[in-house]
mmCIF file of N, CA and C in Angstrom:
data_model
loop_
_atom_site.group_PDB
_atom_site.id
_atom_site.type_symbol
_atom_site.label_atom_id
_atom_site.label_comp_id
_atom_site.label_asym_id
_atom_site.label_seq_id
_atom_site.Cartn_x
_atom_site.Cartn_y
_atom_site.Cartn_z
ATOM 1 N N MET A 1 -7.856 -4.740 -9.992
ATOM 2 C CA MET A 1 -7.092 -3.770 -9.373
ATOM 3 C C MET A 1 -6.930 -2.647 -10.280
ATOM 4 N N LYS A 2 -6.892 -1.438 -9.349
ATOM 5 C CA LYS A 2 -6.859 -0.136 -10.099
ATOM 6 C C LYS A 2 -5.227 0.295 -10.160
ATOM 7 N N GLN A 3 -4.793 0.080 -11.276
ATOM 8 C CA GLN A 3 -3.413 -0.104 -11.374
ATOM 9 C C GLN A 3 -2.930 1.465 -11.511
ATOM 10 N N GLN A 4 -3.454 2.365 -11.970
ATOM 11 C CA GLN A 4 -3.016 3.768 -11.750
ATOM 12 C C GLN A 4 -3.276 4.193 -10.517
ATOM 13 N N GLU A 5 -3.846 3.904 -9.765
ATOM 14 C CA GLU A 5 -4.132 4.384 -8.279
ATOM 15 C C GLU A 5 -3.130 3.576 -7.414
ATOM 16 N N VAL A 6 -2.935 2.511 -7.768
ATOM 17 C CA VAL A 6 -1.682 1.759 -7.048
ATOM 18 C C VAL A 6 -0.208 2.394 -7.169
ATOM 19 N N PHE A 7 -0.052 2.447 -8.710
ATOM 20 C CA PHE A 7 1.151 3.242 -8.932
ATOM 21 C C PHE A 7 1.422 4.796 -8.176
ATOM 22 N N LYS A 8 0.328 5.460 -8.431
ATOM 23 C CA LYS A 8 0.243 6.523 -7.736
ATOM 24 C C LYS A 8 0.809 6.505 -6.239
ATOM 25 N N ALA A 9 -0.154 5.837 -5.632
ATOM 26 C CA ALA A 9 0.126 5.558 -4.090
ATOM 27 C C ALA A 9 1.617 5.098 -3.905
ATOM 28 N N MET A 10 2.073 4.330 -4.518
ATOM 29 C CA MET A 10 3.409 3.662 -4.335
ATOM 30 C C MET A 10 4.338 4.588 -4.829
ATOM 31 N N ALA A 11 4.287 5.582 -5.582
ATOM 32 C CA ALA A 11 5.079 6.606 -6.054
ATOM 33 C C ALA A 11 5.674 7.292 -5.045
ATOM 34 N N ASP A 12 5.124 7.782 -3.817
ATOM 35 C CA ASP A 12 5.375 8.271 -2.785
ATOM 36 C C ASP A 12 6.046 7.774 -1.607
ATOM 37 N N PRO A 13 7.358 8.600 -1.311
ATOM 38 C CA PRO A 13 8.162 7.409 -0.418
ATOM 39 C C PRO A 13 7.566 7.761 1.227
ATOM 40 N N THR A 14 6.713 8.531 1.380
ATOM 41 C CA THR A 14 6.019 8.326 2.833
ATOM 42 C C THR A 14 4.955 7.138 2.790
ATOM 43 N N ARG A 15 4.403 7.179 1.656
ATOM 44 C CA ARG A 15 3.117 6.247 1.771
ATOM 45 C C ARG A 15 4.049 4.584 1.577
ATOM 46 N N ARG A 16 5.060 4.592 0.805
ATOM 47 C CA ARG A 16 5.874 3.357 0.871
ATOM 48 C C ARG A 16 6.339 3.088 2.195
ATOM 49 N N ALA A 17 6.942 4.079 3.084
ATOM 50 C CA ALA A 17 7.237 3.768 4.286
ATOM 51 C C ALA A 17 5.880 3.413 5.302
ATOM 52 N N ILE A 18 4.873 3.891 4.997
ATOM 53 C CA ILE A 18 3.668 3.244 5.628
ATOM 54 C C ILE A 18 3.378 1.961 5.635
ATOM 55 N N LEU A 19 3.538 1.643 4.350
ATOM 56 C CA LEU A 19 3.128 0.324 3.740
ATOM 57 C C LEU A 19 4.199 -0.727 4.449
ATOM 58 N N LYS A 20 5.281 -0.335 4.346
ATOM 59 C CA LYS A 20 6.670 -0.882 5.005
ATOM 60 C C LYS A 20 6.238 -1.227 6.654
ATOM 61 N N ARG A 21 5.975 -0.222 7.012
ATOM 62 C CA ARG A 21 5.338 -0.376 8.723
ATOM 63 C C ARG A 21 4.431 -1.364 8.788
ATOM 64 N N LEU A 22 3.624 -1.511 7.797
ATOM 65 C CA LEU A 22 2.483 -2.366 8.012
ATOM 66 C C LEU A 22 2.865 -3.840 7.672
ATOM 67 N N GLN A 23 3.962 -4.022 7.439
ATOM 68 C CA GLN A 23 4.219 -5.471 7.011
ATOM 69 C C GLN A 23 4.249 -6.287 8.341
ATOM 70 N N GLY A 24 4.751 -5.507 9.592
ATOM 71 C CA GLY A 24 4.939 -6.127 10.281
ATOM 72 C C GLY A 24 3.703 -6.689 11.196
ATOM 73 N N GLY A 25 2.351 -6.288 10.783
ATOM 74 C CA GLY A 25 1.297 -6.374 11.390
ATOM 75 C C GLY A 25 0.279 -4.878 11.247
ATOM 76 N N SER A 26 -0.985 -4.970 11.866
ATOM 77 C CA SER A 26 -2.055 -4.292 11.762
ATOM 78 C C SER A 26 -1.354 -3.032 12.659
ATOM 79 N N LEU A 27 -1.642 -1.981 12.572
ATOM 80 C CA LEU A 27 -1.049 -0.574 13.675
ATOM 81 C C LEU A 27 -2.150 0.485 13.805
ATOM 82 N N SER A 28 -2.623 1.252 14.445
ATOM 83 C CA SER A 28 -3.556 2.206 14.563
ATOM 84 C C SER A 28 -2.996 3.307 13.994
ATOM 85 N N ALA A 29 -3.652 4.242 13.684
ATOM 86 C CA ALA A 29 -3.275 5.536 12.696
ATOM 87 C C ALA A 29 -2.426 6.507 13.782
ATOM 88 N N GLY A 30 -2.514 6.105 14.859
ATOM 89 C CA GLY A 30 -1.560 6.947 16.138
ATOM 90 C C GLY A 30 -0.221 6.278 15.688
ATOM 91 N N GLU A 31 -0.183 4.908 15.950
ATOM 92 C CA GLU A 31 0.938 4.087 15.972
ATOM 93 C C GLU A 31 1.671 4.441 14.781
ATOM 94 N N ILE A 32 1.201 4.464 13.556
ATOM 95 C CA ILE A 32 1.877 4.772 12.326
ATOM 96 C C ILE A 32 2.199 6.490 12.422
ATOM 97 N N GLY A 33 1.404 7.164 12.863
ATOM 98 C CA GLY A 33 1.672 8.516 12.719
ATOM 99 C C GLY A 33 2.827 8.813 13.633
ATOM 100 N N ALA A 34 3.206 8.410 14.646
ATOM 101 C CA ALA A 34 4.169 8.524 15.702
ATOM 102 C C ALA A 34 5.561 8.546 15.177
ATOM 103 N N ALA A 35 5.615 7.619 14.049
ATOM 104 C CA ALA A 35 6.783 7.640 13.115
ATOM 105 C C ALA A 35 7.115 8.316 12.145
ATOM 106 N N PHE A 36 6.536 9.323 12.046
ATOM 107 C CA PHE A 36 6.474 10.372 10.975
ATOM 108 C C PHE A 36 6.538 11.704 11.477
ATOM 109 N N ASP A 37 7.328 12.697 10.932
ATOM 110 C CA ASP A 37 7.310 14.026 11.505
ATOM 111 C C ASP A 37 6.661 14.747 10.432
ATOM 112 N N ILE A 38 5.288 14.523 10.148
ATOM 113 C CA ILE A 38 4.171 15.198 9.157
ATOM 114 C C ILE A 38 2.869 15.479 10.100
ATOM 115 N N THR A 39 2.277 16.439 9.574
ATOM 116 C CA THR A 39 0.967 16.955 10.268
ATOM 117 C C THR A 39 -0.188 16.005 10.141
ATOM 118 N N PRO A 40 -1.234 15.765 11.099
ATOM 119 C CA PRO A 40 -2.323 14.757 10.927
ATOM 120 C C PRO A 40 -2.948 15.062 9.721
ATOM 121 N N ALA A 41 -3.121 16.107 9.266
ATOM 122 C CA ALA A 41 -3.698 16.358 7.933
ATOM 123 C C ALA A 41 -3.073 15.596 6.804
ATOM 124 N N SER A 42 -1.536 15.808 6.694
ATOM 125 C CA SER A 42 -1.106 15.119 5.850
ATOM 126 C C SER A 42 -1.037 13.650 5.843
ATOM 127 N N LEU A 43 -0.976 13.149 6.924
ATOM 128 C CA LEU A 43 -1.118 11.830 7.433
ATOM 129 C C LEU A 43 -2.363 11.141 6.714
ATOM 130 N N SER A 44 -3.353 11.989 7.247
ATOM 131 C CA SER A 44 -4.657 11.501 6.460
ATOM 132 C C SER A 44 -4.657 11.465 5.242
ATOM 133 N N HIS A 45 -4.369 12.350 4.518
ATOM 134 C CA HIS A 45 -4.367 12.545 3.131
ATOM 135 C C HIS A 45 -3.508 11.221 2.581
ATOM 136 N N HIS A 46 -2.371 10.714 3.014
ATOM 137 C CA HIS A 46 -1.602 9.729 2.710
ATOM 138 C C HIS A 46 -2.426 8.321 2.911
ATOM 139 N N PHE A 47 -3.200 7.984 3.916
ATOM 140 C CA PHE A 47 -3.868 7.066 4.223
ATOM 141 C C PHE A 47 -5.220 7.171 3.141
ATOM 142 N N ASN A 48 -5.624 8.035 3.024
ATOM 143 C CA ASN A 48 -6.856 8.316 1.937
ATOM 144 C C ASN A 48 -6.355 7.801 0.524
ATOM 145 N N VAL A 49 -5.035 7.924 0.063
ATOM 146 C CA VAL A 49 -4.340 7.684 -1.084
ATOM 147 C C VAL A 49 -4.384 6.310 -0.995
ATOM 148 N N LEU A 50 -3.551 5.577 -0.297
ATOM 149 C CA LEU A 50 -3.485 4.228 -0.071
ATOM 150 C C LEU A 50 -4.989 3.438 0.278
ATOM 151 N N LYS A 51 -5.932 3.947 0.998
ATOM 152 C CA LYS A 51 -7.236 3.295 0.684
ATOM 153 C C LYS A 51 -7.880 3.268 -0.373
ATOM 154 N N GLN A 52 -7.751 4.332 -1.370
ATOM 155 C CA GLN A 52 -8.475 4.474 -2.422
ATOM 156 C C GLN A 52 -7.709 3.360 -3.758
ATOM 157 N N ALA A 53 -6.317 3.175 -3.339
ATOM 158 C CA ALA A 53 -5.759 2.229 -4.134
ATOM 159 C C ALA A 53 -5.906 1.006 -3.888
ATOM 160 N N ASP A 54 -6.720 0.653 -2.443
ATOM 161 C CA ASP A 54 -6.894 -0.331 -1.854
ATOM 162 C C ASP A 54 -5.756 -1.197 -1.566
ATOM 163 N N LEU A 55 -4.731 -0.686 -1.307
ATOM 164 C CA LEU A 55 -3.512 -1.115 -0.732
ATOM 165 C C LEU A 55 -3.487 -1.620 0.721
ATOM 166 N N VAL A 56 -4.430 -0.749 1.653
ATOM 167 C CA VAL A 56 -4.554 -0.890 3.091
ATOM 168 C C VAL A 56 -6.026 -1.008 3.482
ATOM 169 N N ARG A 57 -6.370 -1.864 4.371
ATOM 170 C CA ARG A 57 -7.667 -2.076 4.694
ATOM 171 C C ARG A 57 -7.950 -1.701 6.142
ATOM 172 N N THR A 58 -8.993 -0.849 6.437
ATOM 173 C CA THR A 58 -9.188 -0.192 7.758
ATOM 174 C C THR A 58 -10.155 -1.090 8.486
ATOM 175 N N GLU A 59 -9.868 -0.718 10.022
ATOM 176 C CA GLU A 59 -10.926 -1.579 10.749
ATOM 177 C C GLU A 59 -11.386 -0.435 12.087
ATOM 178 N N ARG A 60 -12.245 -0.229 12.623
ATOM 179 C CA ARG A 60 -12.439 0.464 13.440
ATOM 180 C C ARG A 60 -12.486 -0.448 15.007
ATOM 181 N N ARG A 61 -11.767 -0.009 15.793
ATOM 182 C CA ARG A 61 -11.767 -0.580 17.316
ATOM 183 C C ARG A 61 -11.851 0.397 18.187
ATOM 184 N N GLY A 62 -13.382 0.395 18.804
ATOM 185 C CA GLY A 62 -13.507 1.466 19.591
ATOM 186 C C GLY A 62 -13.439 3.123 19.024
ATOM 187 N N GLN A 63 -12.386 4.030 19.657
ATOM 188 C CA GLN A 63 -12.056 4.826 18.964
ATOM 189 C C GLN A 63 -10.832 5.063 18.172
ATOM 190 N N TYR A 64 -10.259 3.914 17.789
ATOM 191 C CA TYR A 64 -9.412 3.819 16.714
ATOM 192 C C TYR A 64 -9.331 3.242 15.515
ATOM 193 N N ILE A 65 -8.840 3.677 14.502
ATOM 194 C CA ILE A 65 -8.995 3.089 13.139
ATOM 195 C C ILE A 65 -7.520 2.459 13.004
ATOM 196 N N VAL A 66 -7.617 1.219 12.897
ATOM 197 C CA VAL A 66 -6.379 0.232 12.705
ATOM 198 C C VAL A 66 -6.200 -0.058 11.097
ATOM 199 N N TYR A 67 -5.071 0.032 10.547
ATOM 200 C CA TYR A 67 -4.861 -0.253 9.260
ATOM 201 C C TYR A 67 -4.070 -1.598 9.270
ATOM 202 N N SER A 68 -4.265 -2.349 8.003
ATOM 203 C CA SER A 68 -3.641 -3.177 7.781
ATOM 204 C C SER A 68 -3.462 -3.578 6.202
ATOM 205 N N LEU A 69 -2.401 -4.350 5.797
ATOM 206 C CA LEU A 69 -2.148 -4.193 4.338
ATOM 207 C C LEU A 69 -3.102 -5.177 3.607
ATOM 208 N N ASN A 70 -3.464 -4.723 2.295
ATOM 209 C CA ASN A 70 -4.450 -5.524 1.625
ATOM 210 C C ASN A 70 -3.492 -6.523 0.796
ATOM 211 N N SER A 71 -3.179 -7.565 1.102
ATOM 212 C CA SER A 71 -2.245 -8.533 0.387
ATOM 213 C C SER A 71 -2.667 -9.055 -1.112
ATOM 214 N N THR A 72 -3.772 -8.988 -1.242
ATOM 215 C CA THR A 72 -4.456 -9.493 -2.437
ATOM 216 C C THR A 72 -3.711 -8.442 -3.512
ATOM 217 N N VAL A 73 -4.087 -7.247 -3.019
ATOM 218 C CA VAL A 73 -3.502 -6.200 -4.333
ATOM 219 C C VAL A 73 -2.133 -6.079 -4.506
ATOM 220 N N PHE A 74 -1.184 -6.545 -3.665
ATOM 221 C CA PHE A 74 0.118 -6.803 -3.900
ATOM 222 C C PHE A 74 0.316 -8.166 -4.736
ATOM 223 N N GLU A 75 -0.426 -9.207 -4.485
ATOM 224 C CA GLU A 75 -0.286 -10.361 -5.645
ATOM 225 C C GLU A 75 -0.697 -10.085 -6.809
ATOM 226 N N ASP A 76 -1.781 -9.379 -7.074
ATOM 227 C CA ASP A 76 -2.081 -8.980 -8.219
ATOM 228 C C ASP A 76 -1.118 -8.109 -8.793
ATOM 229 N N LEU A 77 -0.601 -7.057 -8.245
ATOM 230 C CA LEU A 77 0.608 -6.169 -8.853
ATOM 231 C C LEU A 77 1.800 -7.323 -9.187
ATOM 232 N N ALA A 78 2.186 -8.147 -8.353
ATOM 233 C CA ALA A 78 3.213 -8.685 -8.615
ATOM 234 C C ALA A 78 2.853 -9.668 -10.152
ATOM 235 N N ARG A 79 1.705 -10.080 -10.278
ATOM 236 C CA ARG A 79 1.646 -10.920 -11.386
ATOM 237 C C ARG A 79 1.584 -9.659 -12.636
ATOM 238 N N VAL A 80 1.064 -8.647 -12.591
ATOM 239 C CA VAL A 80 1.347 -7.767 -13.518
ATOM 240 C C VAL A 80 2.548 -7.402 -13.901
ATOM 241 N N LEU A 81 3.372 -7.109 -12.991
ATOM 242 C CA LEU A 81 4.927 -7.035 -13.199
ATOM 243 C C LEU A 81 5.731 -7.928 -13.723
ATOM 244 N N MET A 82 5.203 -9.296 -13.224
ATOM 245 C CA MET A 82 5.835 -10.676 -14.111
ATOM 246 C C MET A 82 5.216 -10.721 -15.431
ATOM 247 N N ASP A 83 4.169 -10.100 -15.821
ATOM 248 C CA ASP A 83 3.555 -10.146 -17.332
ATOM 249 C C ASP A 83 4.265 -9.282 -18.121
ATOM 250 N N LEU A 84 4.738 -8.072 -17.672
ATOM 251 C CA LEU A 84 5.457 -6.789 -17.824
ATOM 252 C C LEU A 84 6.684 -7.181 -18.232
ATOM 253 N N PHE A 85 7.256 -8.070 -17.372
ATOM 254 C CA PHE A 85 8.827 -8.307 -17.293
ATOM 255 C C PHE A 85 8.933 -9.631 -17.451
ATOM 256 N N PRO A 86 8.756 -10.385 -17.879
ATOM 257 C CA PRO A 86 9.134 -11.929 -17.861
ATOM 258 C C PRO A 86 10.647 -12.395 -17.798
ATOM 259 N N SER A 87 10.856 -13.169 -17.057
ATOM 260 C CA SER A 87 12.312 -13.574 -17.134
ATOM 261 C C SER A 87 12.902 -14.262 -18.378
ATOM 262 N N LYS A 88 13.993 -14.155 -18.584
ATOM 263 C CA LYS A 88 14.639 -14.552 -19.870
ATOM 264 C C LYS A 88 14.526 -15.951 -20.213
ATOM 265 N N GLY A 89 14.294 -16.911 -19.141
ATOM 266 C CA GLY A 89 13.820 -18.333 -19.231
ATOM 267 C C GLY A 89 12.464 -18.407 -19.750
ATOM 268 N N ASN A 90 11.538 -17.414 -19.430
ATOM 269 C CA ASN A 90 10.070 -17.841 -19.569
ATOM 270 C C ASN A 90 9.504 -16.913 -20.777
ATOM 271 N N ALA A 91 10.526 -16.253 -21.550
ATOM 272 C CA ALA A 91 10.069 -15.307 -22.493
ATOM 273 C C ALA A 91 9.584 -16.113 -23.685
ATOM 274 N N GLY A 92 8.294 -16.101 -24.170
ATOM 275 C CA GLY A 92 8.039 -16.963 -25.148
ATOM 276 C C GLY A 92 8.481 -18.257 -25.427
ATOM 277 N N GLY A 93 8.980 -18.989 -24.174
ATOM 278 C CA GLY A 93 9.076 -20.343 -24.221
ATOM 279 C C GLY A 93 10.420 -20.701 -24.543
ATOM 280 N N LYS A 94 11.183 -19.692 -24.810
ATOM 281 C CA LYS A 94 12.772 -19.831 -25.380
ATOM 282 C C LYS A 94 13.682 -19.635 -24.338
ATOM 283 N N LYS A 95 14.645 -19.818 -24.441
ATOM 284 C CA LYS A 95 15.853 -19.785 -23.402
ATOM 285 C C LYS A 95 17.197 -19.268 -24.130
#
């Protein structure tokens, strides 16, 4: 996992909103773009940052590009965060 790219991608509220929309399933770029009041160039930039961080996967379906979440990266990120911030009950085996 590319931690720096993941954290950079998730730092932006528009990209977090895109990821949230993809929680419901795969969507085309046009379907995602219809929910945002930004230029196609800006949307493309956000998609590229998300792809670079490997947070989304793309698939070409005819003339459309369909985006979906890459859940393995989120699972890896959850493990990293759990290691950084262990619960009090699991910290060094002490309670």
